[in-house]
Coordinates of C-alpha atoms in Angstrom, one line a residue:
Chain A
M1 CA 56.6 -77.1 52.5
S2 CA 60.6 -78.0 52.5
E3 CA 59.8 -81.8 52.0
S4 CA 59.4 -83.2 48.5
L5 CA 56.2 -85.0 47.9
F6 CA 55.5 -87.5 45.2
V7 CA 52.3 -88.6 43.2
G8 CA 51.6 -91.9 42.2
V9 CA 48.9 -93.0 39.6
D10 CA 47.8 -96.8 39.2
L11 CA 46.4 -96.8 35.7
G12 CA 43.8 -99.8 35.4
G13 CA 41.3 -100.8 32.9
T14 CA 38.3 -99.5 34.8
A15 CA 39.7 -97.3 37.5
I16 CA 42.4 -94.9 37.9
K17 CA 43.7 -94.7 41.5
V18 CA 46.1 -91.6 42.5
G19 CA 48.0 -91.3 45.7
L20 CA 50.0 -89.0 47.6
C21 CA 53.4 -90.0 49.2
N22 CA 56.3 -88.4 51.3
A23 CA 59.8 -89.1 50.6
T24 CA 59.8 -92.0 52.9
G25 CA 57.3 -94.1 51.2
D26 CA 54.2 -93.1 53.5
L27 CA 50.9 -92.8 51.7
L28 CA 49.1 -89.6 52.9
R29 CA 45.7 -90.2 50.8
T30 CA 44.4 -91.4 47.8
Y31 CA 41.5 -90.5 45.3
E32 CA 40.0 -92.7 42.5
G33 CA 38.0 -92.1 39.4
P34 CA 37.0 -94.1 36.2
T35 CA 39.2 -94.7 33.5
Q36 CA 36.8 -94.5 30.8
T37 CA 38.7 -96.2 28.0
A38 CA 36.0 -96.0 25.5
D39 CA 36.9 -92.4 25.0
G40 CA 40.6 -93.1 23.8
A41 CA 44.0 -92.5 24.9
D42 CA 43.7 -88.4 25.1
A43 CA 40.7 -88.7 27.4
V44 CA 42.3 -91.4 29.6
L45 CA 45.2 -89.0 30.1
S46 CA 43.0 -86.1 30.7
N47 CA 41.4 -88.0 33.6
I48 CA 44.6 -88.9 35.0
A49 CA 45.6 -85.1 35.2
A50 CA 42.2 -84.1 36.6
Y51 CA 42.4 -86.9 39.3
V52 CA 45.9 -86.0 40.2
K53 CA 44.6 -82.1 40.7
V54 CA 41.8 -83.3 42.9
L55 CA 44.3 -85.1 45.0
V56 CA 46.5 -82.1 45.3
P57 CA 44.9 -78.9 44.2
P58 CA 47.2 -76.6 42.0
G59 CA 48.3 -73.6 43.9
T60 CA 48.6 -75.1 47.3
P61 CA 51.9 -75.4 49.0
E62 CA 51.4 -79.3 48.5
W63 CA 51.3 -79.0 44.9
E64 CA 54.5 -76.8 44.9
A65 CA 56.2 -79.6 46.8
V66 CA 55.2 -82.1 44.5
A67 CA 58.5 -83.3 42.7
G68 CA 57.0 -85.7 40.1
V69 CA 54.2 -88.0 39.1
G70 CA 54.9 -91.7 38.3
I71 CA 52.6 -93.9 36.4
G72 CA 52.1 -97.8 36.7
I73 CA 50.6 -99.4 33.6
A74 CA 50.1 -102.9 32.3
G75 CA 51.4 -103.3 29.0
F76 CA 54.5 -102.9 26.8
L77 CA 56.5 -99.7 27.3
D78 CA 59.6 -98.1 26.2
I79 CA 60.3 -96.8 29.7
P80 CA 63.3 -94.6 29.0
N81 CA 61.3 -92.6 26.7
G82 CA 57.9 -92.9 28.4
I83 CA 56.0 -94.4 25.4
I84 CA 53.0 -96.9 25.9
N85 CA 53.7 -99.2 22.9
F86 CA 50.7 -101.2 23.7
S87 CA 48.5 -102.2 26.5
P88 CA 45.9 -105.0 26.5
N89 CA 43.1 -103.4 28.5
L90 CA 43.7 -99.7 27.6
P91 CA 43.4 -97.6 24.3
F92 CA 47.0 -97.0 23.8
K93 CA 49.3 -97.7 20.7
D94 CA 52.6 -96.0 20.8
V95 CA 51.4 -93.1 22.9
P96 CA 54.0 -90.9 24.3
A97 CA 52.5 -90.7 27.5
K98 CA 55.4 -89.2 29.7
Q99 CA 55.5 -86.2 27.3
I100 CA 51.7 -85.6 27.2
M101 CA 51.3 -86.0 31.0
E102 CA 54.1 -83.5 31.8
E103 CA 52.2 -80.9 29.5
K104 CA 48.8 -81.7 31.2
I105 CA 50.4 -81.4 34.7
G106 CA 53.3 -79.3 34.4
K107 CA 55.4 -81.9 36.6
P108 CA 58.1 -84.3 35.7
V109 CA 56.5 -87.8 34.8
K110 CA 57.9 -91.4 34.8
I111 CA 56.1 -94.4 33.6
N112 CA 56.7 -98.1 34.3
N113 CA 55.0 -101.5 34.0
D114 CA 52.7 -102.1 36.6
A115 CA 54.4 -105.3 38.4
N116 CA 57.6 -103.6 38.8
V117 CA 55.8 -100.6 40.4
A118 CA 53.7 -102.9 42.9
A119 CA 57.1 -104.5 43.7
L120 CA 58.7 -101.2 44.3
G121 CA 55.8 -99.9 46.3
E122 CA 56.0 -103.0 48.8
A123 CA 59.8 -102.6 49.0
W124 CA 59.8 -99.0 49.6
G125 CA 56.8 -98.3 51.7
G126 CA 55.4 -101.9 52.7
A127 CA 56.8 -105.1 53.9
G128 CA 60.4 -104.1 52.5
K129 CA 60.4 -100.9 54.4
N130 CA 64.2 -100.2 55.2
I131 CA 65.4 -103.4 53.6
P132 CA 67.8 -102.6 50.9
H133 CA 67.6 -105.9 48.9
C134 CA 64.0 -107.1 48.4
V135 CA 62.5 -109.4 46.1
C136 CA 58.6 -109.6 45.5
Y137 CA 56.2 -112.3 44.0
T138 CA 52.9 -111.5 43.0
L139 CA 50.7 -114.6 43.1
G140 CA 47.6 -113.8 41.0
T141 CA 46.1 -114.9 37.6
G142 CA 50.0 -115.0 36.5
V143 CA 52.9 -114.8 38.6
G144 CA 54.5 -111.3 38.7
G145 CA 57.6 -110.1 40.4
G146 CA 60.3 -107.4 41.0
I147 CA 63.8 -107.1 42.1
I148 CA 65.0 -104.2 44.6
L149 CA 68.7 -104.1 44.9
H150 CA 70.2 -101.2 47.2
D151 CA 66.8 -99.7 47.2
R152 CA 66.5 -99.3 43.5
L153 CA 64.2 -101.1 41.1
I154 CA 66.2 -103.5 38.8
E155 CA 64.8 -103.2 35.1
G156 CA 67.7 -105.2 33.2
Y157 CA 68.8 -105.0 29.5
T158 CA 65.2 -105.2 28.1
G159 CA 63.0 -104.3 31.1
M160 CA 62.5 -108.2 31.9
A161 CA 64.3 -108.4 35.2
G162 CA 61.9 -109.7 37.6
E163 CA 59.8 -111.7 35.4
L164 CA 59.7 -114.5 37.7
G165 CA 56.6 -116.3 36.7
H166 CA 58.4 -117.2 33.7
M167 CA 61.3 -118.9 35.2
S168 CA 61.5 -122.5 33.7
I169 CA 61.4 -124.5 36.9
V170 CA 59.2 -127.7 36.4
P171 CA 61.2 -130.2 34.8
D172 CA 60.3 -131.4 31.3
L173 CA 58.7 -134.5 31.8
E174 CA 56.2 -133.0 34.2
A175 CA 55.9 -129.6 32.3
I176 CA 53.1 -128.2 30.4
Q177 CA 53.0 -125.2 28.3
C178 CA 52.8 -121.5 29.6
G179 CA 50.4 -119.0 28.1
C180 CA 54.0 -117.2 27.0
G181 CA 54.4 -120.4 24.7
K182 CA 57.4 -121.7 26.9
M183 CA 57.2 -124.9 28.8
G184 CA 57.3 -125.6 32.5
C185 CA 57.0 -121.7 33.5
L186 CA 56.7 -121.1 37.3
E187 CA 53.1 -119.4 36.7
T188 CA 51.8 -122.9 35.2
V189 CA 51.8 -124.2 38.8
S190 CA 52.2 -121.3 41.3
S191 CA 49.5 -118.8 40.1
A192 CA 45.9 -119.0 40.8
T193 CA 45.4 -120.3 37.2
G194 CA 47.8 -123.2 37.7
I195 CA 46.3 -124.1 41.1
I196 CA 42.8 -124.2 39.5
R197 CA 43.9 -126.0 36.4
M198 CA 45.6 -128.7 38.6
A199 CA 42.5 -129.1 40.9
K200 CA 40.0 -129.4 37.6
D201 CA 42.4 -132.0 36.2
A202 CA 42.2 -133.8 39.5
V203 CA 38.4 -133.7 39.4
D204 CA 38.2 -134.7 35.6
R205 CA 40.4 -137.6 36.0
G206 CA 38.3 -138.8 39.1
D207 CA 40.6 -138.2 42.0
K208 CA 39.1 -138.9 45.2
T209 CA 38.7 -135.1 46.3
T210 CA 36.1 -133.0 48.1
L211 CA 36.9 -130.7 45.4
T212 CA 34.3 -132.6 43.3
F213 CA 31.7 -130.9 45.3
V214 CA 32.6 -127.2 44.5
E215 CA 29.5 -125.9 42.9
E216 CA 30.1 -122.3 41.9
E217 CA 33.4 -121.8 39.8
M218 CA 36.7 -123.4 41.2
T219 CA 39.1 -120.8 42.8
A220 CA 42.5 -121.1 44.4
K221 CA 40.5 -120.4 47.7
H222 CA 38.5 -123.6 47.3
V223 CA 41.9 -125.5 46.9
F224 CA 43.5 -124.0 49.9
D225 CA 40.2 -124.5 52.0
A226 CA 40.2 -128.1 51.1
A227 CA 43.9 -128.8 51.7
K228 CA 43.5 -127.1 55.1
A229 CA 40.6 -129.4 55.9
G230 CA 42.7 -132.6 55.2
D231 CA 41.9 -133.3 51.4
E232 CA 45.0 -135.1 50.2
V233 CA 44.5 -134.3 46.5
A234 CA 44.3 -130.5 47.5
Q235 CA 47.3 -130.8 49.8
R236 CA 49.4 -132.3 47.0
I237 CA 48.3 -129.5 44.7
V238 CA 49.4 -126.7 47.3
S239 CA 52.7 -128.7 48.2
R240 CA 53.3 -128.5 44.1
A241 CA 52.7 -124.9 44.2
A242 CA 54.7 -124.3 47.1
Y243 CA 57.6 -126.4 46.1
Y244 CA 58.2 -124.5 42.9
L245 CA 58.0 -121.3 44.5
G246 CA 60.4 -122.2 47.0
K247 CA 62.7 -123.8 44.3
S248 CA 62.3 -120.4 42.5
M249 CA 63.3 -118.4 45.4
A250 CA 66.3 -120.5 46.1
A251 CA 67.5 -119.9 42.5
V252 CA 67.1 -116.1 43.2
A253 CA 68.9 -116.2 46.4
V254 CA 72.2 -117.4 44.6
V255 CA 71.7 -114.5 42.0
V256 CA 70.9 -111.4 43.9
N257 CA 71.0 -112.8 47.4
P258 CA 68.0 -110.7 48.8
Q259 CA 67.4 -110.1 52.5
R260 CA 63.7 -110.3 52.1
F261 CA 61.2 -112.2 49.8
I262 CA 57.8 -110.6 49.8
V263 CA 54.8 -112.6 48.6
G264 CA 51.6 -110.7 47.6
G265 CA 48.7 -111.3 45.3
G266 CA 45.4 -113.3 45.8
V267 CA 47.0 -116.8 46.3
S268 CA 49.0 -115.3 49.4
K269 CA 45.9 -114.8 51.2
A270 CA 46.4 -118.6 51.9
G271 CA 48.7 -117.5 54.6
E272 CA 51.2 -119.1 56.9
Y273 CA 49.8 -122.5 55.6
L274 CA 51.3 -121.7 52.1
F275 CA 54.3 -119.7 53.7
E276 CA 55.5 -122.4 56.1
Q277 CA 55.5 -124.9 53.1
I278 CA 57.5 -122.3 50.8
R279 CA 60.0 -121.7 53.6
E280 CA 60.8 -125.4 54.2
V281 CA 61.5 -126.0 50.4
F282 CA 63.8 -122.6 50.4
H283 CA 65.7 -123.8 53.4
K284 CA 66.5 -127.1 51.9
L285 CA 67.5 -125.9 48.2
T286 CA 69.5 -122.6 49.3
P287 CA 73.2 -122.6 50.5
E288 CA 73.2 -121.7 54.2
N289 CA 75.0 -118.2 53.8
A290 CA 72.3 -117.2 51.1
R291 CA 69.3 -118.3 53.7
E292 CA 70.4 -117.3 57.0
G293 CA 68.3 -114.5 58.2
V294 CA 66.5 -114.3 54.8
E295 CA 62.7 -113.9 55.5
I296 CA 59.6 -114.9 53.5
V297 CA 56.9 -112.7 54.3
A298 CA 53.4 -111.5 53.0
A299 CA 53.1 -108.2 51.3
E300 CA 51.5 -105.4 53.3
L301 CA 49.9 -102.8 50.8
G302 CA 47.5 -104.6 49.2
N303 CA 45.8 -102.4 46.3
N304 CA 47.8 -99.5 47.3
A305 CA 51.2 -101.1 46.4
G306 CA 50.5 -99.7 42.8
V307 CA 50.2 -95.9 43.6
V308 CA 53.1 -96.1 46.6
G309 CA 55.3 -97.6 44.0
A310 CA 54.5 -95.2 41.2
A311 CA 55.2 -92.4 43.5
G312 CA 58.7 -94.0 44.3
L313 CA 59.5 -94.1 40.9
F314 CA 61.4 -90.7 41.4
L315 CA 63.6 -91.7 44.0
R316 CA 64.1 -95.5 43.4
A317 CA 64.1 -96.3 39.8
Chain B
M1 CA 99.2 -87.1 35.9
S2 CA 95.7 -86.0 35.9
E3 CA 94.0 -89.5 35.2
S4 CA 93.4 -91.7 38.2
L5 CA 95.1 -95.0 38.3
F6 CA 94.0 -98.2 40.2
V7 CA 96.0 -101.0 41.4
G8 CA 94.4 -104.6 41.2
V9 CA 95.9 -107.6 43.8
D10 CA 95.2 -111.2 43.0
L11 CA 96.1 -112.8 46.2
G12 CA 96.6 -116.6 45.6
G13 CA 98.0 -119.6 47.5
T14 CA 101.4 -119.7 45.8
A15 CA 101.6 -116.4 43.7
I16 CA 100.5 -112.8 44.3
K17 CA 99.9 -110.9 41.1
V18 CA 99.4 -107.3 41.1
G19 CA 98.4 -104.9 38.1
L20 CA 98.0 -101.6 37.2
C21 CA 94.9 -100.2 35.5
N22 CA 93.5 -97.2 34.2
A23 CA 89.9 -95.5 34.7
T24 CA 88.5 -97.4 32.0
G25 CA 89.5 -100.9 32.6
D26 CA 92.7 -101.3 30.4
L27 CA 95.4 -103.4 32.0
L28 CA 98.7 -101.3 31.8
R29 CA 101.2 -103.9 33.4
T30 CA 101.6 -106.5 35.9
Y31 CA 104.2 -107.8 38.5
E32 CA 104.1 -111.3 39.9
G33 CA 105.8 -112.9 43.1
P34 CA 105.6 -115.6 45.6
T35 CA 102.8 -115.5 48.3
Q36 CA 105.2 -117.2 50.9
T37 CA 102.1 -118.5 53.1
A38 CA 104.4 -120.3 55.5
D39 CA 105.7 -117.0 56.7
G40 CA 102.2 -116.1 58.1
A41 CA 99.6 -113.4 57.5
D42 CA 101.8 -110.3 58.1
A43 CA 104.4 -111.5 55.9
V44 CA 101.9 -112.1 53.2
L45 CA 100.6 -108.6 53.4
S46 CA 104.0 -107.3 53.7
N47 CA 104.8 -109.0 50.4
I48 CA 101.7 -107.6 48.7
A49 CA 102.9 -104.1 49.7
A50 CA 106.6 -104.7 48.3
Y51 CA 105.2 -106.1 44.9
V52 CA 102.9 -103.0 44.7
K53 CA 105.8 -100.7 45.2
V54 CA 107.9 -102.6 42.4
L55 CA 104.7 -102.2 40.2
V56 CA 104.5 -98.4 40.9
P57 CA 107.4 -96.9 42.4
P58 CA 106.6 -94.6 45.3
G59 CA 107.3 -91.0 44.5
T60 CA 106.6 -91.1 40.7
P61 CA 103.7 -89.2 39.2
E62 CA 102.1 -92.8 38.6
W63 CA 102.3 -93.2 42.2
E64 CA 100.6 -90.1 43.1
A65 CA 97.7 -90.9 40.6
V66 CA 96.9 -94.2 42.1
A67 CA 93.6 -93.7 43.9
G68 CA 93.0 -97.0 45.5
V69 CA 94.4 -100.7 45.7
G70 CA 91.7 -103.4 45.6
I71 CA 92.4 -106.9 46.5
G72 CA 90.8 -110.1 45.4
I73 CA 90.8 -113.4 47.9
A74 CA 89.3 -116.6 48.1
G75 CA 87.9 -117.1 51.5
F76 CA 85.0 -115.8 53.9
L77 CA 85.4 -112.1 54.2
D78 CA 83.9 -109.3 55.9
I79 CA 83.8 -107.1 52.8
P80 CA 82.5 -103.8 54.4
N81 CA 85.0 -104.0 57.1
G82 CA 88.0 -105.2 55.2
I83 CA 88.4 -108.4 57.3
I84 CA 89.5 -111.9 56.1
N85 CA 87.7 -114.3 58.5
F86 CA 89.0 -117.4 57.0
S87 CA 90.8 -118.6 54.0
P88 CA 91.3 -122.1 52.8
N89 CA 94.8 -121.5 51.2
L90 CA 96.0 -118.7 53.0
P91 CA 97.0 -118.3 56.7
F92 CA 94.4 -115.9 57.5
K93 CA 92.1 -115.7 60.8
D94 CA 90.0 -112.9 61.4
V95 CA 92.9 -110.5 59.8
P96 CA 91.8 -107.0 59.5
A97 CA 93.4 -106.8 56.0
K98 CA 92.2 -103.5 54.8
Q99 CA 93.7 -101.6 57.7
I100 CA 96.9 -103.3 57.7
M101 CA 97.2 -102.8 54.1
E102 CA 96.4 -99.2 54.3
E103 CA 99.1 -98.5 56.8
K104 CA 101.7 -100.4 54.6
I105 CA 100.7 -98.7 51.6
G106 CA 99.2 -95.4 52.3
K107 CA 96.3 -95.7 50.0
P108 CA 92.8 -96.7 50.1
V109 CA 92.2 -100.4 50.0
K110 CA 89.1 -102.6 49.3
I111 CA 89.1 -106.5 49.5
N112 CA 86.4 -108.6 47.9
N113 CA 86.0 -112.5 47.2
D114 CA 88.0 -113.8 44.3
A115 CA 85.0 -114.8 42.4
N116 CA 83.1 -111.5 42.3
V117 CA 86.3 -109.8 41.5
A118 CA 87.2 -112.0 38.5
A119 CA 83.5 -111.3 37.2
L120 CA 84.2 -107.6 37.8
G121 CA 87.2 -107.6 35.9
E122 CA 85.8 -109.6 32.8
A123 CA 82.4 -107.0 32.8
W124 CA 84.8 -103.9 33.2
G125 CA 87.6 -104.6 31.2
G126 CA 87.3 -107.8 29.3
A127 CA 84.2 -109.4 27.5
G128 CA 81.8 -107.3 29.2
K129 CA 83.5 -104.0 28.1
N130 CA 80.9 -101.0 27.7
I131 CA 78.0 -103.5 28.5
P132 CA 76.2 -102.5 31.7
H133 CA 74.3 -105.8 32.6
C134 CA 76.6 -108.7 32.6
V135 CA 76.5 -112.2 34.4
C136 CA 80.0 -114.3 34.6
Y137 CA 80.3 -118.2 35.1
T138 CA 83.7 -119.4 35.8
L139 CA 83.8 -123.0 35.0
G140 CA 86.6 -124.8 36.7
T141 CA 87.0 -127.2 40.0
G142 CA 83.6 -125.6 40.9
V143 CA 81.3 -123.1 39.2
G144 CA 81.6 -119.5 40.4
G145 CA 79.7 -116.4 39.0
G146 CA 79.5 -112.6 39.3
I147 CA 76.5 -110.4 38.6
I148 CA 77.2 -107.0 37.3
L149 CA 74.1 -104.4 36.8
H150 CA 74.4 -100.8 35.8
D151 CA 78.3 -101.3 35.7
R152 CA 78.2 -102.3 39.2
L153 CA 79.1 -105.6 41.2
I154 CA 76.0 -106.9 43.1
E155 CA 77.0 -108.5 46.3
G156 CA 73.5 -108.8 48.1
Y157 CA 72.6 -109.2 51.9
T158 CA 75.3 -111.6 52.7
G159 CA 78.0 -111.3 49.8
M160 CA 76.3 -114.4 48.3
A161 CA 75.0 -112.8 44.9
G162 CA 76.2 -114.4 42.0
E163 CA 77.1 -117.8 43.8
L164 CA 75.8 -119.7 40.5
G165 CA 77.3 -122.9 41.1
H166 CA 74.9 -123.5 44.0
M167 CA 71.7 -123.0 42.1
S168 CA 69.7 -125.9 42.9
I169 CA 68.8 -126.9 39.1
V170 CA 69.0 -130.9 38.8
P171 CA 65.8 -132.6 39.6
D172 CA 65.7 -134.3 43.1
L173 CA 65.5 -137.7 41.4
E174 CA 68.9 -137.2 39.5
A175 CA 70.5 -135.1 41.9
I176 CA 73.8 -135.9 43.7
Q177 CA 75.2 -134.2 46.9
C178 CA 77.4 -131.2 46.3
G179 CA 80.4 -130.2 48.4
C180 CA 78.2 -127.6 50.0
G181 CA 76.2 -130.5 51.4
K182 CA 72.9 -129.8 49.4
M183 CA 71.4 -131.8 46.6
G184 CA 71.3 -130.9 42.7
C185 CA 73.8 -127.7 42.7
L186 CA 74.7 -126.6 39.1
E187 CA 78.4 -127.4 39.9
T188 CA 77.8 -131.0 40.4
V189 CA 77.1 -131.5 36.8
S190 CA 78.8 -128.3 34.9
S191 CA 82.1 -128.0 36.7
A192 CA 85.3 -129.8 35.4
T193 CA 84.9 -131.7 38.7
G194 CA 81.4 -132.9 37.7
I195 CA 82.2 -133.8 34.2
I196 CA 85.2 -135.8 35.3
R197 CA 82.8 -137.7 37.8
M198 CA 80.2 -138.5 35.2
A199 CA 83.0 -139.7 32.9
K200 CA 84.6 -142.0 35.4
D201 CA 81.0 -143.3 36.6
A202 CA 80.4 -144.2 32.9
V203 CA 84.0 -146.1 32.9
D204 CA 83.2 -147.7 36.1
R205 CA 79.7 -149.1 35.3
G206 CA 81.3 -150.3 31.6
D207 CA 79.6 -148.0 29.2
K208 CA 80.9 -148.4 25.8
T209 CA 83.1 -145.4 25.6
T210 CA 86.7 -144.6 24.4
L211 CA 87.2 -142.7 27.6
T212 CA 87.9 -146.2 29.0
F213 CA 91.4 -146.1 27.3
V214 CA 92.6 -142.5 28.9
E215 CA 95.5 -143.7 30.7
E216 CA 96.6 -140.6 32.5
E217 CA 94.4 -138.7 35.1
M218 CA 91.0 -138.0 33.3
T219 CA 90.3 -134.4 32.9
A220 CA 87.5 -132.6 31.3
K221 CA 89.1 -131.9 28.3
H222 CA 89.2 -135.8 27.6
V223 CA 85.8 -135.7 27.8
F224 CA 85.3 -132.8 25.4
D225 CA 87.7 -134.2 23.2
A226 CA 86.1 -137.6 23.0
A227 CA 82.8 -135.9 22.3
K228 CA 83.9 -133.9 19.6
A229 CA 85.3 -137.1 18.1
G230 CA 82.0 -138.6 18.2
D231 CA 81.9 -140.7 21.5
E232 CA 78.3 -141.1 22.4
V233 CA 78.7 -141.4 26.0
A234 CA 81.0 -138.3 26.2
Q235 CA 78.5 -136.7 24.2
R236 CA 75.5 -137.3 26.8
I237 CA 77.9 -135.8 29.5
V238 CA 78.7 -132.7 27.9
S239 CA 75.1 -132.3 26.7
R240 CA 73.9 -132.7 30.4
A241 CA 76.7 -130.0 31.5
A242 CA 75.5 -127.9 28.8
Y243 CA 71.8 -128.2 29.6
Y244 CA 72.1 -127.3 33.4
L245 CA 74.2 -124.3 32.4
G246 CA 71.5 -123.1 29.8
K247 CA 68.8 -123.7 32.2
S248 CA 70.3 -121.8 35.0
M249 CA 71.2 -119.0 32.8
A250 CA 67.3 -119.0 31.5
A251 CA 66.6 -118.6 35.3
V252 CA 69.2 -115.9 35.8
A253 CA 67.7 -114.0 32.6
V254 CA 64.3 -113.5 34.3
V255 CA 65.8 -112.4 37.5
V256 CA 68.3 -109.7 36.5
N257 CA 67.9 -109.8 32.6
P258 CA 71.4 -109.3 31.6
Q259 CA 72.5 -108.3 28.0
R260 CA 75.5 -110.7 27.9
F261 CA 76.6 -113.9 29.8
I262 CA 80.4 -114.4 29.9
V263 CA 81.7 -117.9 30.5
G264 CA 85.3 -118.4 31.6
G265 CA 87.4 -121.0 33.3
G266 CA 89.0 -124.1 32.1
V267 CA 85.9 -125.9 31.0
S268 CA 85.1 -122.8 28.6
K269 CA 88.2 -123.8 26.7
A270 CA 85.9 -126.4 25.1
G271 CA 84.9 -123.5 23.1
E272 CA 82.0 -123.4 20.4
Y273 CA 81.2 -126.6 20.7
L274 CA 80.0 -126.2 24.1
F275 CA 78.8 -122.8 23.7
E276 CA 76.4 -123.7 21.1
Q277 CA 74.8 -126.3 23.1
I278 CA 74.5 -123.7 26.0
R279 CA 72.9 -121.2 23.6
E280 CA 70.3 -123.9 22.1
V281 CA 69.0 -124.6 25.7
F282 CA 69.0 -120.9 26.9
H283 CA 67.0 -120.0 23.9
K284 CA 64.3 -122.8 24.5
L285 CA 63.9 -122.0 28.1
T286 CA 64.0 -118.1 28.1
P287 CA 61.0 -115.8 27.3
E288 CA 61.6 -114.2 23.9
N289 CA 62.1 -110.7 25.5
A290 CA 64.8 -111.8 27.8
R291 CA 67.0 -113.6 25.2
E292 CA 66.4 -111.2 22.2
G293 CA 70.0 -109.5 21.7
V294 CA 71.4 -111.6 24.7
E295 CA 74.8 -113.1 23.8
I296 CA 76.7 -115.9 25.5
V297 CA 80.3 -115.3 24.9
A298 CA 83.9 -116.5 26.2
A299 CA 85.9 -114.6 28.8
E300 CA 88.8 -112.7 27.5
L301 CA 91.1 -111.9 30.1
G302 CA 91.9 -115.1 31.4
N303 CA 94.4 -115.3 34.6
N304 CA 94.0 -111.3 34.5
A305 CA 90.5 -110.9 35.2
G306 CA 91.5 -111.1 38.9
V307 CA 93.9 -108.1 39.1
V308 CA 91.8 -106.0 36.8
G309 CA 88.5 -106.7 38.7
A310 CA 90.4 -105.9 42.0
A311 CA 91.6 -102.6 40.5
G312 CA 88.1 -102.1 39.4
L313 CA 86.6 -102.4 43.0
F314 CA 87.1 -98.7 43.7
L315 CA 85.0 -97.7 40.5
R316 CA 82.3 -100.7 40.2
A317 CA 81.5 -102.0 43.6

C-alpha cells in the first residue's frame, strides 16, 4: 500500500474506540472495547494497544501503511512530551503515555485533549472538510471548542486555545459563577447544564411555564421542546443561550476570521430552531467583511469525531 | 552576502518610509520621502521604487541579497493577488500593485494591510521578539489589531483576523454606534476617539471635572493627565476604556491563547497607569491556565513597526 493510514483512539472512562483513517480524513472502520479503568494505567494502555491490533492486524500491508497512532484524552496533558498529568475519569497520574504506547505498538504516537481532537475531526473529516479555517463548538455538559486555521489545530501558549466555554461573555450584573470559578462564562448559559439551570430557576420561582410539569429529570431537550411548542419562558431561555453563542462567535470572527463555525454536542440536536437564532445574533454583531460567506452549521461526525481527529493529529497538529 | 535581506515599505498618505531588515527582524536603516498622491497611482508606485533604490542601491552586494519587498497599505486589498481595491488616503482603485512593483523593482513583492503589518513588525522585531504567539492592539483613532501564531501572521478567511476594534464588547444597553455601523464595538470606548467622546459628553452634561477647563482641542492625553491628577470623571472614563480592553483580551485568550499582548498606538503612551488597569481586568476575566505567564506589554518599535513588519511579510505571512 502506498498511501499512509492513520489510527485514532478515543480514550473514554468506560470505552475505548479506535478507528482507521486515510490521509484525507475518511473513516474506514472502527473497533471498540472496554477501558477497564479499575485495572490501572498500564492495563488501560495495554487495552488500547490490543484494540489497535484488532483494528489493523500487525503484519498486514495495512499495518505497514499505518504512519502513526493519535490518542484523544480528557484531562491535563503535557502535549509536546506526551504525558498525561491527570485525568478526571482515568487512573492516570504523570504517565508518559506517548513513550509507553510507542513501545507497545511500535508506531509513532501523539496525544492531545479530547475537545481539541473532536474539533480537529469535524474540521478534517466532517462538516469542515476542505475548509481551511474552522471553529468548532461542542455544546454538552460544558461548552468545548477548537480552532483550526490553515487546516491545523491551534493549541496556543499553554494549550488553552479554543476554550470557548470560558469566554467571559455575560455582563457582570447578570453573571453567575462558572464551575471554573470565574463569573459569566459562556458555558453558564449555553451548555446543557446552563439551560437546565435556567429552566429549574424559572420553575422554582413560579414562572408560568409548561416546564413545571416535567416529571422525569429535566433535560435541555425538555426546554427546547417546550420552546418550540410556544412556551414563552422556555423561548426566553433558548434565546439567551443562543444570544451568547452568537455573541461569542462574533468575537471569534474578528480574532481569527473563520469561514465556518461547526456546532456539535447534545444541545446542537435542537437543530435549525437554535441555529437560526444564533445566526441572527452573529449577523447583527459581526462586521460585514467578517460575516459574508461565513456559515454556522451542525457537526456531522457525532461520536466518531474523536477517533477521526485523533487520527488527524499526525497531519494536522 | 550570504544572509538574505528584506525591504519593508510603509505607504502612508503623505510619506513613504522604506526600511532594510535582516532575517531576524533587526532594522538596519530607513529612508523616507513624500508620497505625492496628487500625481496618481503610477507616480506613487514609482516613488516607492525610487526610495527603495536609494535605500539599497542596485548593483551592490546588499541589493543582490534582498529577497523581497513587502508593502503595508491602509485600504481594502486583495492580498493573495496583490491588488489594492481601494484606499481611503491614496489614489488607488483596483491597482495590481504587486505586479507593477515587481516590474519596477525586479524583486518579489507582497502587500498586506497596515494594521496587520504593524502587528507583525512588533511581534517579529519588537516587543514580541522570540515569542511565537502574540496579539497586538494599536490604540489610535480606531483600535487595530493583529494575531501572530507560530510566528506567522493570521489573516483568516477574508483578511479580517485581528480586527479587534470591531469586537462587540459593550453590552447593548450601554452601547453606541461605531463608525462601522455596528453597536458596541471596542473602539467606541477604547480608542482615542472614544475616550475624547466620553470626555466631551461629560463636559457637555455638566459633570464636575477639570476637563471643563481644557482650552485647546481635547485629546486622550488631557483625559489621562486629569485622571492621574485625581479627577474622578476622567478616572471613570479611563477605567471604562481599560475595562473593555481587558475584557476583549480575556476573550482573545480563550480563542488563540497568546503568550503576550502588545499594546501600541498613541493611547498606549498613558503607560503603566493604563496597563495596570487592563491587567487587573484581564486577570479577573481569564481562566487561570490561559493567563499564567501571559504578559501585557507596551509596543517598542513606534513608527518603525510598519516597515519592519512589511519586511517580515516574506518570512512570516
